[in-house]
Amino acid sequence: MILAFIGTAGSGKTTLSGAFGRYLKENGYSVGYVNLDTGVRDLPYSPDIDVRDDVTSWKIMEKGYGPNGAIVESYDRLLPRVNVYVSEITKLAEEREYIIIDTPGQMETFLFHEFGVKLMDGLPNPLAVYLFSPDILKKPEDFCFVRFFSLMIDLRLGTTTVPALSKIDTVENLERYRRFLDDIDYLTSRLKLEPSTQGLLAYRMCSALPELAPPTRVLYLSAVTGEGFDELETLAYEHHCTCGDLT
Amino acid sequence: MILAFIGTAGSGKTTLSGAFGRYLKENGYSVGYVNLDTGVRDLPYSPDIDVRDDVTSWKIMEKGYGPNGAIVESYDRLLPRVNVYVSEITKLAEEREYIIIDTPGQMETFLFHEFGVKLMDGLPNPLAVYLFSPDILKKPEDFCFVRFFSLMIDLRLGTTTVPALSKIDTVENLERYRRFLDDIDYLTSRLKLEPSTQGLLAYRMCSALPELAPPTRVLYLSAVTGEGFDELETLAYEHHCTCGDLT
């Protein structure tokens, strides 16, 4: 069962990779870890496969690259080896019950670079977990944005993607987040009240969502308390068995 | 007239900012430049407003941050000054005919960080130009992805966004790109032939696009030859006059 945590820098991918892996191990599963971030210094888990064995972005920066250029360059250099990674991860997935893939620090490196697209395309039936943190959700439009973003990841990588609010231990009013994220009809009715052009676009997009998206639960996760880990485990298992129906 | 070039690292934002600015000046316009990239070393233009006067990501890296962490941290540090930037850019826009905003190297820093969202929200009627380079367009689904991504920027920032293929001087068969990008009906009919789940999702999304999106032209730009600059100029002018109708 291959799980890939995808999200922007700071969304909690690495911390969750470590915490969810520990949770699985405590529940008796064998777990393999894959680190795809060329720029990370410390990891809260021991990776079985690690792109930093081949390339690190800070070594590239020593040659005079700026941070953005170095990150892109590091995946340019990894690209010729993408099939090797696909083989190694696939082999590891035959030996372990769960594989956790911790994707690049910057999400766009994964979504827009051929390395990410080819890697995910080559893996057997991975499940993508799209992590977003509560601090990017201010207006009703933002909830529409993250629901659609999950679909964009699916569209780009061809990988079933489940949206997951991370860091829920930092949130006071989780029910408000749940209502906006779980109930598309409620969100749509709220967006109808927004008078701006942005609100109208969000209303239109949100109205179309039920027809566009395969029905998907939203996960609510905390790496600190372990909340939601049981649901993620169940969902990963269902994905593995049913290939995509995550109602 | 405020133009913001938005796109992933390597999509050509900085080069285009310089080249399009020169084009405008050669045509008699006064131009102001704004650099929002905390990680860039050299610019092909002289910025009138530059975030690096306040914060640079490489100085943060000297304190032990990795490249991803340093980039995010740099915008955390800029956030308290976002209203100052809004005022300065607005003032500059009163003095110059065109303002060109060169956004952060990593697009997600701008779309997912409050600094980007608040900045764009505060500016008077900016136009976002979403740049994507030909190398991310391989499959028919990818064309659907970029058309939708343009909409996602609009949804996130509340800013009219025009999709623009960059680096067209590197493309041999531009007509193929144009056909997929300009003619949504053609793209939809092609996606209907894709048998995969990804193809089906793309087909559904693309079919919904005409109802969701305000009608928008796609631009085809080259910073090397200057192709498409006249169209961008026209479009910016139309946006300025009509507030959003970019048929």
GROMACS .gro file of C-alpha atoms in nm:
model
  494
    1MET     CA    1   0.000   0.000   0.000
    2ILE     CA    2   0.170   0.319  -0.116
    3LEU     CA    3   0.081   0.652   0.042
    4ALA     CA    4   0.227   0.981  -0.078
    5PHE     CA    5   0.193   1.293   0.136
    6ILE     CA    6   0.172   1.596  -0.094
    7GLY     CA    7   0.144   1.959   0.012
    8THR     CA    8   0.316   2.295   0.022
    9ALA     CA    9   0.623   2.366   0.233
   10GLY     CA   10   0.501   2.387   0.591
   11SER     CA   11   0.185   2.178   0.545
   12GLY     CA   12   0.324   1.903   0.768
   13LYS     CA   13   0.429   1.629   0.522
   14THR     CA   14   0.750   1.526   0.694
   15THR     CA   15   0.615   1.536   1.050
   16LEU     CA   16   0.309   1.336   0.944
   17SER     CA   17   0.521   1.085   0.753
   18GLY     CA   18   0.713   1.016   1.074
   19ALA     CA   19   0.410   1.014   1.305
   20PHE     CA   20   0.182   0.806   1.083
   21GLY     CA   21   0.464   0.558   1.017
   22ARG     CA   22   0.514   0.515   1.393
   23TYR     CA   23   0.140   0.466   1.438
   24LEU     CA   24   0.136   0.193   1.172
   25LYS     CA   25   0.435   0.018   1.327
   26GLU     CA   26   0.274   0.029   1.672
   27ASN     CA   27  -0.025  -0.140   1.511
   28GLY     CA   28   0.190  -0.422   1.384
   29TYR     CA   29   0.244  -0.320   1.023
   30SER     CA   30   0.575  -0.321   0.840
   31VAL     CA   31   0.654   0.025   0.701
   32GLY     CA   32   0.896   0.152   0.437
   33TYR     CA   33   0.987   0.521   0.414
   34VAL     CA   34   1.080   0.713   0.101
   35ASN     CA   35   1.217   1.066   0.115
   36LEU     CA   36   1.191   1.268  -0.207
   37ASP     CA   37   1.293   1.605  -0.062
   38THR     CA   38   1.640   1.709  -0.180
   39GLY     CA   39   1.641   2.007   0.055
   40VAL     CA   40   1.549   1.859   0.393
   41ARG     CA   41   1.814   1.842   0.667
   42ASP     CA   42   1.662   1.628   0.941
   43LEU     CA   43   1.392   1.364   0.917
   44PRO     CA   44   1.184   1.217   1.201
   45TYR     CA   45   1.215   0.870   1.040
   46SER     CA   46   1.489   0.659   0.880
   47PRO     CA   47   1.430   0.654   0.505
   48ASP     CA   48   1.474   0.322   0.324
   49ILE     CA   49   1.502   0.515  -0.002
   50ASP     CA   50   1.635   0.870  -0.002
   51VAL     CA   51   1.693   1.101  -0.299
   52ARG     CA   52   1.961   1.280  -0.096
   53ASP     CA   53   2.186   0.982  -0.155
   54ASP     CA   54   2.200   1.102  -0.516
   55VAL     CA   55   2.141   1.478  -0.501
   56THR     CA   56   2.095   1.750  -0.240
   57SER     CA   57   1.985   2.103  -0.317
   58TRP     CA   58   2.230   2.256  -0.072
   59LYS     CA   59   2.530   2.100  -0.251
   60ILE     CA   60   2.395   2.260  -0.570
   61MET     CA   61   2.365   2.592  -0.388
   62GLU     CA   62   2.734   2.569  -0.299
   63LYS     CA   63   2.799   2.595  -0.675
   64GLY     CA   64   2.634   2.938  -0.678
   65TYR     CA   65   2.266   2.857  -0.742
   66GLY     CA   66   1.996   3.048  -0.554
   67PRO     CA   67   1.751   2.840  -0.347
   68ASN     CA   68   1.477   2.826  -0.615
   69GLY     CA   69   1.716   2.740  -0.894
   70ALA     CA   70   1.889   2.476  -0.681
   71ILE     CA   71   1.561   2.302  -0.597
   72VAL     CA   72   1.458   2.280  -0.963
   73GLU     CA   73   1.809   2.177  -1.070
   74SER     CA   74   1.812   1.896  -0.812
   75TYR     CA   75   1.506   1.735  -0.972
   76ASP     CA   76   1.648   1.790  -1.321
   77ARG     CA   77   1.943   1.581  -1.203
   78LEU     CA   78   1.719   1.315  -1.048
   79LEU     CA   79   1.501   1.280  -1.359
   80PRO     CA   80   1.730   1.036  -1.548
   81ARG     CA   81   1.705   0.805  -1.245
   82VAL     CA   82   1.326   0.820  -1.207
   83ASN     CA   83   1.277   0.463  -1.332
   84VAL     CA   84   1.532   0.337  -1.082
   85TYR     CA   85   1.328   0.500  -0.805
   86VAL     CA   86   1.006   0.352  -0.942
   87SER     CA   87   1.165   0.004  -0.937
   88GLU     CA   88   1.312   0.046  -0.590
   89ILE     CA   89   0.987   0.177  -0.439
   90THR     CA   90   0.782  -0.095  -0.612
   91LYS     CA   91   1.022  -0.360  -0.477
   92LEU     CA   92   1.003  -0.212  -0.127
   93ALA     CA   93   0.622  -0.216  -0.154
   94GLU     CA   94   0.636  -0.591  -0.212
   95GLU     CA   95   0.830  -0.637   0.111
   96ARG     CA   96   0.644  -0.395   0.340
   97GLU     CA   97   0.274  -0.353   0.410
   98TYR     CA   98   0.287   0.027   0.393
   99ILE     CA   99   0.513   0.260   0.199
  100ILE     CA  100   0.511   0.623   0.304
  101ILE     CA  101   0.640   0.871   0.048
  102ASP     CA  102   0.742   1.212   0.179
  103THR     CA  103   0.734   1.435  -0.131
  104PRO     CA  104   0.945   1.745  -0.211
  105GLY     CA  105   0.927   2.043   0.026
  106GLN     CA  106   0.776   2.264  -0.240
  107MET     CA  107   0.464   2.099  -0.380
  108GLU     CA  108   0.506   2.252  -0.723
  109THR     CA  109   0.840   2.077  -0.768
  110PHE     CA  110   0.644   1.755  -0.757
  111LEU     CA  111   0.337   1.859  -0.957
  112PHE     CA  112   0.512   2.057  -1.227
  113HIS     CA  113   0.834   1.863  -1.267
  114GLU     CA  114   0.853   1.556  -1.487
  115PHE     CA  115   1.025   1.371  -1.203
  116GLY     CA  116   0.709   1.379  -0.989
  117VAL     CA  117   0.470   1.306  -1.275
  118LYS     CA  118   0.672   1.008  -1.404
  119LEU     CA  119   0.737   0.869  -1.059
  120MET     CA  120   0.370   0.863  -0.960
  121ASP     CA  121   0.274   0.730  -1.302
  122GLY     CA  122   0.509   0.436  -1.256
  123LEU     CA  123   0.400   0.329  -0.909
  124PRO     CA  124   0.137   0.061  -0.854
  125ASN     CA  125  -0.189   0.223  -0.736
  126PRO     CA  126  -0.053   0.486  -0.497
  127LEU     CA  127  -0.286   0.702  -0.287
  128ALA     CA  128  -0.204   1.072  -0.262
  129VAL     CA  129  -0.289   1.256   0.058
  130TYR     CA  130  -0.313   1.629  -0.012
  131LEU     CA  131  -0.222   1.812   0.309
  132PHE     CA  132  -0.321   2.171   0.372
  133SER     CA  133  -0.286   2.357   0.696
  134PRO     CA  134  -0.566   2.555   0.864
  135ASP     CA  135  -0.384   2.887   0.822
  136ILE     CA  136  -0.458   2.903   0.449
  137LEU     CA  137  -0.833   2.881   0.511
  138LYS     CA  138  -0.971   3.226   0.587
  139LYS     CA  139  -1.258   3.297   0.348
  140PRO     CA  140  -1.529   3.060   0.213
  141GLU     CA  141  -1.354   3.079  -0.126
  142ASP     CA  142  -1.044   2.923   0.030
  143PHE     CA  143  -1.235   2.606   0.116
  144CYS     CA  144  -1.346   2.579  -0.245
  145PHE     CA  145  -0.982   2.631  -0.349
  146VAL     CA  146  -0.846   2.339  -0.146
  147ARG     CA  147  -1.127   2.105  -0.252
  148PHE     CA  148  -1.043   2.186  -0.613
  149PHE     CA  149  -0.672   2.165  -0.553
  150SER     CA  150  -0.713   1.805  -0.448
  151LEU     CA  151  -0.879   1.742  -0.783
  152MET     CA  152  -0.596   1.921  -0.963
  153ILE     CA  153  -0.344   1.681  -0.807
  154ASP     CA  154  -0.556   1.389  -0.924
  155LEU     CA  155  -0.574   1.542  -1.272
  156ARG     CA  156  -0.201   1.608  -1.288
  157LEU     CA  157  -0.068   1.285  -1.141
  158GLY     CA  158  -0.349   1.046  -1.230
  159THR     CA  159  -0.350   0.940  -0.866
  160THR     CA  160  -0.656   0.912  -0.643
  161THR     CA  161  -0.616   1.204  -0.405
  162VAL     CA  162  -0.775   1.256  -0.067
  163PRO     CA  163  -0.782   1.607   0.084
  164ALA     CA  164  -0.660   1.626   0.444
  165LEU     CA  165  -0.661   1.917   0.685
  166SER     CA  166  -0.341   1.892   0.888
  167LYS     CA  167  -0.244   2.036   1.227
  168ILE     CA  168  -0.599   2.008   1.364
  169ASP     CA  169  -0.454   2.024   1.715
  170THR     CA  170  -0.385   2.395   1.647
  171VAL     CA  171  -0.749   2.466   1.557
  172GLU     CA  172  -1.003   2.590   1.808
  173ASN     CA  173  -1.320   2.555   1.607
  174LEU     CA  174  -1.276   2.233   1.409
  175GLU     CA  175  -1.652   2.202   1.353
  176ARG     CA  176  -1.650   2.515   1.138
  177TYR     CA  177  -1.375   2.372   0.918
  178ARG     CA  178  -1.554   2.039   0.896
  179ARG     CA  179  -1.880   2.198   0.794
  180PHE     CA  180  -1.719   2.392   0.508
  181LEU     CA  181  -1.507   2.098   0.391
  182ASP     CA  182  -1.744   1.805   0.437
  183ASP     CA  183  -2.065   1.960   0.318
  184ILE     CA  184  -2.024   2.089  -0.035
  185ASP     CA  185  -2.389   2.195  -0.048
  186TYR     CA  186  -2.345   2.410   0.261
  187LEU     CA  187  -2.026   2.562   0.121
  188THR     CA  188  -2.198   2.633  -0.209
  189SER     CA  189  -2.491   2.802  -0.035
  190ARG     CA  190  -2.248   3.018   0.163
  191LEU     CA  191  -2.056   3.112  -0.152
  192LYS     CA  192  -2.382   3.221  -0.314
  193LEU     CA  193  -2.392   3.503  -0.058
  194GLU     CA  194  -2.047   3.639  -0.156
  195PRO     CA  195  -2.102   3.943  -0.375
  196SER     CA  196  -1.753   3.962  -0.532
  197THR     CA  197  -1.640   3.830  -0.873
  198GLN     CA  198  -1.416   3.592  -0.679
  199GLY     CA  199  -1.720   3.473  -0.483
  200LEU     CA  200  -1.914   3.414  -0.803
  201LEU     CA  201  -1.631   3.210  -0.953
  202ALA     CA  202  -1.603   3.008  -0.632
  203TYR     CA  203  -1.979   2.952  -0.632
  204ARG     CA  204  -1.973   2.827  -0.989
  205MET     CA  205  -1.673   2.601  -0.928
  206CYS     CA  206  -1.813   2.462  -0.606
  207SER     CA  207  -2.150   2.394  -0.771
  208ALA     CA  208  -1.975   2.188  -1.038
  209LEU     CA  209  -1.765   1.993  -0.787
  210PRO     CA  210  -2.010   1.706  -0.713
  211GLU     CA  211  -2.028   1.622  -1.084
  212LEU     CA  212  -1.654   1.650  -1.140
  213ALA     CA  213  -1.507   1.480  -0.838
  214PRO     CA  214  -1.529   1.120  -0.741
  215PRO     CA  215  -1.695   1.122  -0.396
  216THR     CA  216  -1.417   1.160  -0.142
  217ARG     CA  217  -1.402   1.195   0.234
  218VAL     CA  218  -1.192   1.472   0.383
  219LEU     CA  219  -0.944   1.368   0.651
  220TYR     CA  220  -0.862   1.565   0.967
  221LEU     CA  221  -0.516   1.486   1.093
  222SER     CA  222  -0.285   1.575   1.376
  223ALA     CA  223   0.073   1.451   1.393
  224VAL     CA  224   0.078   1.562   1.757
  225THR     CA  225  -0.227   1.377   1.892
  226GLY     CA  226  -0.259   1.108   1.624
  227GLU     CA  227  -0.619   1.212   1.558
  228GLY     CA  228  -0.747   1.089   1.223
  229PHE     CA  229  -0.477   0.824   1.184
  230ASP     CA  230  -0.731   0.543   1.217
  231GLU     CA  231  -0.941   0.698   0.941
  232LEU     CA  232  -0.638   0.739   0.717
  233GLU     CA  233  -0.549   0.376   0.777
  234THR     CA  234  -0.905   0.266   0.689
  235LEU     CA  235  -0.909   0.486   0.380
  236ALA     CA  236  -0.572   0.354   0.259
  237TYR     CA  237  -0.698   0.000   0.305
  238GLU     CA  238  -1.021   0.073   0.115
  239HIS     CA  239  -0.824   0.236  -0.165
  240HIS     CA  240  -0.600  -0.068  -0.184
  241CYS     CA  241  -0.898  -0.303  -0.208
  242THR     CA  242  -1.140  -0.108  -0.421
  243CYS     CA  243  -0.912   0.101  -0.638
  244GLY     CA  244  -1.053   0.445  -0.600
  245ASP     CA  245  -1.399   0.450  -0.443
  246LEU     CA  246  -1.344   0.656  -0.129
  247THR     CA  247  -1.702   0.753  -0.047
  248MET     CA  248  -0.187   4.926  -1.509
  249ILE     CA  249  -0.053   4.653  -1.284
  250LEU     CA  250   0.066   4.324  -1.431
  251ALA     CA  251   0.185   4.033  -1.215
  252PHE     CA  252   0.373   3.745  -1.373
  253ILE     CA  253   0.292   3.428  -1.181
  254GLY     CA  254   0.432   3.081  -1.246
  255THR     CA  255   0.652   2.801  -1.115
  256ALA     CA  256   1.029   2.833  -1.081
  257GLY     CA  257   1.168   2.816  -1.432
  258SER     CA  258   0.854   2.930  -1.612
  259GLY     CA  259   1.024   3.250  -1.724
  260LYS     CA  260   0.876   3.518  -1.494
  261THR     CA  261   1.193   3.717  -1.435
  262THR     CA  262   1.319   3.706  -1.794
  263LEU     CA  263   0.976   3.810  -1.922
  264SER     CA  264   0.948   4.089  -1.665
  265GLY     CA  265   1.271   4.234  -1.799
  266ALA     CA  266   1.193   4.179  -2.168
  267PHE     CA  267   0.832   4.300  -2.157
  268GLY     CA  268   0.936   4.604  -1.955
  269ARG     CA  269   1.198   4.695  -2.217
  270TYR     CA  270   0.935   4.649  -2.490
  271LEU     CA  271   0.697   4.886  -2.312
  272LYS     CA  272   0.969   5.147  -2.262
  273GLU     CA  273   1.069   5.126  -2.628
  274ASN     CA  274   0.705   5.197  -2.707
  275GLY     CA  275   0.711   5.512  -2.500
  276TYR     CA  276   0.551   5.394  -2.176
  277SER     CA  277   0.680   5.463  -1.828
  278VAL     CA  278   0.739   5.137  -1.639
  279GLY     CA  279   0.786   5.053  -1.271
  280TYR     CA  280   0.932   4.718  -1.163
  281VAL     CA  281   0.854   4.529  -0.843
  282ASN     CA  282   1.056   4.227  -0.735
  283LEU     CA  283   0.886   3.995  -0.485
  284ASP     CA  284   1.141   3.711  -0.501
  285THR     CA  285   1.347   3.689  -0.183
  286GLY     CA  286   1.574   3.425  -0.337
  287VAL     CA  287   1.679   3.575  -0.669
  288ARG     CA  288   2.042   3.686  -0.716
  289ASP     CA  289   2.046   3.879  -1.044
  290LEU     CA  290   1.765   4.061  -1.219
  291PRO     CA  291   1.751   4.174  -1.583
  292TYR     CA  292   1.585   4.499  -1.471
  293SER     CA  293   1.632   4.759  -1.196
  294PRO     CA  294   1.352   4.713  -0.944
  295ASP     CA  295   1.185   5.027  -0.807
  296ILE     CA  296   1.050   4.820  -0.518
  297ASP     CA  297   1.241   4.511  -0.403
  298VAL     CA  298   1.157   4.277  -0.114
  299ARG     CA  299   1.525   4.192  -0.086
  300ASP     CA  300   1.578   4.533   0.072
  301ASP     CA  301   1.393   4.385   0.372
  302VAL     CA  302   1.456   4.010   0.359
  303THR     CA  303   1.655   3.761   0.154
  304SER     CA  304   1.619   3.386   0.177
  305TRP     CA  305   1.992   3.325   0.156
  306LYS     CA  306   2.059   3.532   0.466
  307ILE     CA  307   1.801   3.317   0.644
  308MET     CA  308   1.980   3.007   0.517
  309GLU     CA  309   2.300   3.131   0.677
  310LYS     CA  310   2.118   3.088   1.008
  311GLY     CA  311   2.085   2.715   0.940
  312TYR     CA  312   1.753   2.694   0.752
  313GLY     CA  313   1.721   2.458   0.454
  314PRO     CA  314   1.617   2.615   0.121
  315ASN     CA  315   1.243   2.532   0.155
  316GLY     CA  316   1.223   2.650   0.513
  317ALA     CA  317   1.415   2.968   0.432
  318ILE     CA  318   1.182   3.059   0.146
  319VAL     CA  319   0.871   3.020   0.363
  320GLU     CA  320   1.036   3.201   0.656
  321SER     CA  321   1.128   3.494   0.431
  322TYR     CA  322   0.760   3.555   0.348
  323ASP     CA  323   0.661   3.508   0.713
  324ARG     CA  324   0.898   3.795   0.787
  325LEU     CA  325   0.761   4.007   0.502
  326LEU     CA  326   0.397   3.956   0.604
  327PRO     CA  327   0.385   4.232   0.870
  328ARG     CA  328   0.497   4.476   0.599
  329VAL     CA  329   0.246   4.368   0.334
  330ASN     CA  330   0.039   4.686   0.367
  331VAL     CA  331   0.351   4.896   0.321
  332TYR     CA  332   0.416   4.714  -0.007
  333VAL     CA  333   0.055   4.760  -0.116
  334SER     CA  334   0.086   5.136  -0.053
  335GLU     CA  335   0.422   5.166  -0.226
  336ILE     CA  336   0.310   4.972  -0.533
  337THR     CA  337  -0.018   5.164  -0.553
  338LYS     CA  338   0.174   5.492  -0.532
  339LEU     CA  339   0.417   5.378  -0.802
  340ALA     CA  340   0.120   5.281  -1.020
  341GLU     CA  341  -0.004   5.641  -1.001
  342GLU     CA  342   0.331   5.765  -1.133
  343ARG     CA  343   0.397   5.506  -1.405
  344GLU     CA  344   0.181   5.378  -1.687
  345TYR     CA  345   0.277   5.014  -1.630
  346ILE     CA  346   0.381   4.828  -1.316
  347ILE     CA  347   0.540   4.487  -1.367
  348ILE     CA  348   0.538   4.258  -1.065
  349ASP     CA  349   0.783   3.969  -1.070
  350THR     CA  350   0.640   3.723  -0.814
  351PRO     CA  351   0.827   3.473  -0.591
  352GLY     CA  352   1.039   3.204  -0.760
  353GLN     CA  353   0.818   2.926  -0.626
  354MET     CA  354   0.459   2.992  -0.728
  355GLU     CA  355   0.313   2.824  -0.421
  356THR     CA  356   0.486   3.075  -0.196
  357PHE     CA  357   0.266   3.334  -0.356
  358LEU     CA  358  -0.059   3.137  -0.384
  359PHE     CA  359  -0.049   2.967  -0.047
  360HIS     CA  360   0.115   3.232   0.167
  361GLU     CA  361  -0.088   3.512   0.320
  362PHE     CA  362   0.168   3.761   0.191
  363GLY     CA  363   0.072   3.690  -0.171
  364VAL     CA  364  -0.301   3.674  -0.106
  365LYS     CA  365  -0.311   4.000   0.093
  366LEU     CA  366  -0.082   4.183  -0.147
  367MET     CA  367  -0.293   4.103  -0.454
  368ASP     CA  368  -0.612   4.174  -0.262
  369GLY     CA  369  -0.486   4.523  -0.176
  370LEU     CA  370  -0.375   4.630  -0.524
  371PRO     CA  371  -0.606   4.826  -0.757
  372ASN     CA  372  -0.730   4.596  -1.037
  373PRO     CA  373  -0.412   4.400  -1.112
  374LEU     CA  374  -0.397   4.150  -1.401
  375ALA     CA  375  -0.226   3.818  -1.334
  376VAL     CA  376  -0.040   3.649  -1.619
  377TYR     CA  377  -0.006   3.278  -1.545
  378LEU     CA  378   0.310   3.155  -1.718
  379PHE     CA  379   0.370   2.790  -1.796
  380SER     CA  380   0.647   2.651  -2.008
  381PRO     CA  381   0.595   2.403  -2.295
  382ASP     CA  382   0.789   2.127  -2.120
  383ILE     CA  383   0.507   2.058  -1.875
  384LEU     CA  384   0.262   1.989  -2.160
  385LYS     CA  385   0.297   1.627  -2.271
  386LYS     CA  386  -0.046   1.463  -2.261
  387PRO     CA  387  -0.389   1.610  -2.348
  388GLU     CA  388  -0.468   1.605  -1.974
  389ASP     CA  389  -0.182   1.849  -1.915
  390PHE     CA  390  -0.351   2.112  -2.131
  391CYS     CA  391  -0.666   2.076  -1.923
  392PHE     CA  392  -0.450   2.109  -1.612
  393VAL     CA  393  -0.298   2.445  -1.711
  394ARG     CA  394  -0.632   2.588  -1.826
  395PHE     CA  395  -0.775   2.498  -1.486
  396PHE     CA  396  -0.470   2.620  -1.300
  397SER     CA  397  -0.527   2.966  -1.442
  398LEU     CA  398  -0.875   2.952  -1.293
  399MET     CA  399  -0.732   2.836  -0.959
  400ILE     CA  400  -0.512   3.147  -0.945
  401ASP     CA  401  -0.817   3.361  -1.014
  402LEU     CA  402  -1.007   3.177  -0.741
  403ARG     CA  403  -0.726   3.209  -0.490
  404LEU     CA  404  -0.619   3.567  -0.550
  405GLY     CA  405  -0.944   3.715  -0.679
  406THR     CA  406  -0.746   3.852  -0.971
  407THR     CA  407  -0.838   3.820  -1.338
  408THR     CA  408  -0.583   3.573  -1.470
  409VAL     CA  409  -0.476   3.513  -1.827
  410PRO     CA  410  -0.296   3.188  -1.915
  411ALA     CA  411   0.025   3.234  -2.114
  412LEU     CA  412   0.250   2.977  -2.276
  413SER     CA  413   0.606   3.102  -2.234
  414LYS     CA  414   0.927   3.019  -2.423
  415ILE     CA  415   0.745   2.967  -2.753
  416ASP     CA  416   1.076   3.023  -2.934
  417THR     CA  417   1.179   2.677  -2.804
  418VAL     CA  418   0.873   2.506  -2.955
  419GLU     CA  419   0.875   2.346  -3.299
  420ASN     CA  420   0.505   2.280  -3.343
  421LEU     CA  421   0.332   2.581  -3.192
  422GLU     CA  422   0.012   2.511  -3.387
  423ARG     CA  423  -0.041   2.188  -3.190
  424TYR     CA  424  -0.013   2.377  -2.861
  425ARG     CA  425  -0.244   2.649  -2.987
  426ARG     CA  426  -0.507   2.402  -3.097
  427PHE     CA  427  -0.517   2.231  -2.757
  428LEU     CA  428  -0.510   2.557  -2.561
  429ASP     CA  429  -0.731   2.783  -2.772
  430ASP     CA  430  -1.003   2.539  -2.868
  431ILE     CA  431  -1.161   2.393  -2.555
  432ASP     CA  432  -1.411   2.196  -2.764
  433TYR     CA  433  -1.129   2.029  -2.956
  434LEU     CA  434  -0.941   1.951  -2.635
  435THR     CA  435  -1.257   1.807  -2.480
  436SER     CA  436  -1.320   1.587  -2.781
  437ARG     CA  437  -0.961   1.459  -2.762
  438LEU     CA  438  -0.994   1.388  -2.391
  439LYS     CA  439  -1.307   1.186  -2.459
  440LEU     CA  440  -1.082   0.935  -2.636
  441GLU     CA  441  -0.856   0.885  -2.333
  442PRO     CA  442  -0.954   0.559  -2.167
  443SER     CA  443  -0.790   0.616  -1.826
  444THR     CA  444  -0.953   0.739  -1.505
  445GLN     CA  445  -0.728   1.044  -1.537
  446GLY     CA  446  -0.858   1.098  -1.891
  447LEU     CA  447  -1.218   1.076  -1.769
  448LEU     CA  448  -1.156   1.330  -1.494
  449ALA     CA  449  -0.987   1.562  -1.745
  450TYR     CA  450  -1.278   1.518  -1.984
  451ARG     CA  451  -1.530   1.607  -1.715
  452MET     CA  452  -1.329   1.907  -1.597
  453CYS     CA  453  -1.267   2.035  -1.947
  454SER     CA  454  -1.635   1.998  -2.036
  455ALA     CA  455  -1.725   2.217  -1.739
  456LEU     CA  456  -1.465   2.482  -1.821
  457PRO     CA  457  -1.672   2.701  -2.057
  458GLU     CA  458  -1.939   2.742  -1.789
  459LEU     CA  459  -1.692   2.805  -1.510
  460ALA     CA  460  -1.439   3.036  -1.667
  461PRO     CA  461  -1.488   3.385  -1.792
  462PRO     CA  462  -1.393   3.374  -2.162
  463THR     CA  463  -1.020   3.431  -2.181
  464ARG     CA  464  -0.764   3.438  -2.459
  465VAL     CA  465  -0.444   3.239  -2.416
  466LEU     CA  466  -0.121   3.428  -2.478
  467TYR     CA  467   0.187   3.288  -2.652
  468LEU     CA  468   0.501   3.467  -2.540
  469SER     CA  469   0.872   3.467  -2.606
  470ALA     CA  470   1.113   3.679  -2.407
  471VAL     CA  471   1.374   3.608  -2.676
  472THR     CA  472   1.186   3.720  -2.988
  473GLY     CA  473   0.925   3.945  -2.824
  474GLU     CA  474   0.645   3.747  -2.989
  475GLY     CA  475   0.310   3.800  -2.821
  476PHE     CA  476   0.416   4.123  -2.647
  477ASP     CA  477   0.179   4.330  -2.858
  478GLU     CA  478  -0.109   4.100  -2.762
  479LEU     CA  479  -0.016   4.119  -2.394
  480GLU     CA  480  -0.007   4.496  -2.419
  481THR     CA  481  -0.351   4.501  -2.584
  482LEU     CA  482  -0.492   4.261  -2.327
  483ALA     CA  483  -0.354   4.462  -2.035
  484TYR     CA  484  -0.509   4.774  -2.183
  485GLU     CA  485  -0.846   4.603  -2.232
  486HIS     CA  486  -0.834   4.472  -1.877
  487HIS     CA  487  -0.760   4.821  -1.748
  488CYS     CA  488  -1.052   4.971  -1.940
  489THR     CA  489  -1.315   4.701  -1.910
  490CYS     CA  490  -1.228   4.540  -1.578
  491GLY     CA  491  -1.219   4.175  -1.665
  492ASP     CA  492  -1.376   4.097  -2.002
  493LEU     CA  493  -1.086   3.939  -2.190
  494THR     CA  494  -1.273   3.761  -2.467
   0.00000   0.00000   0.00000
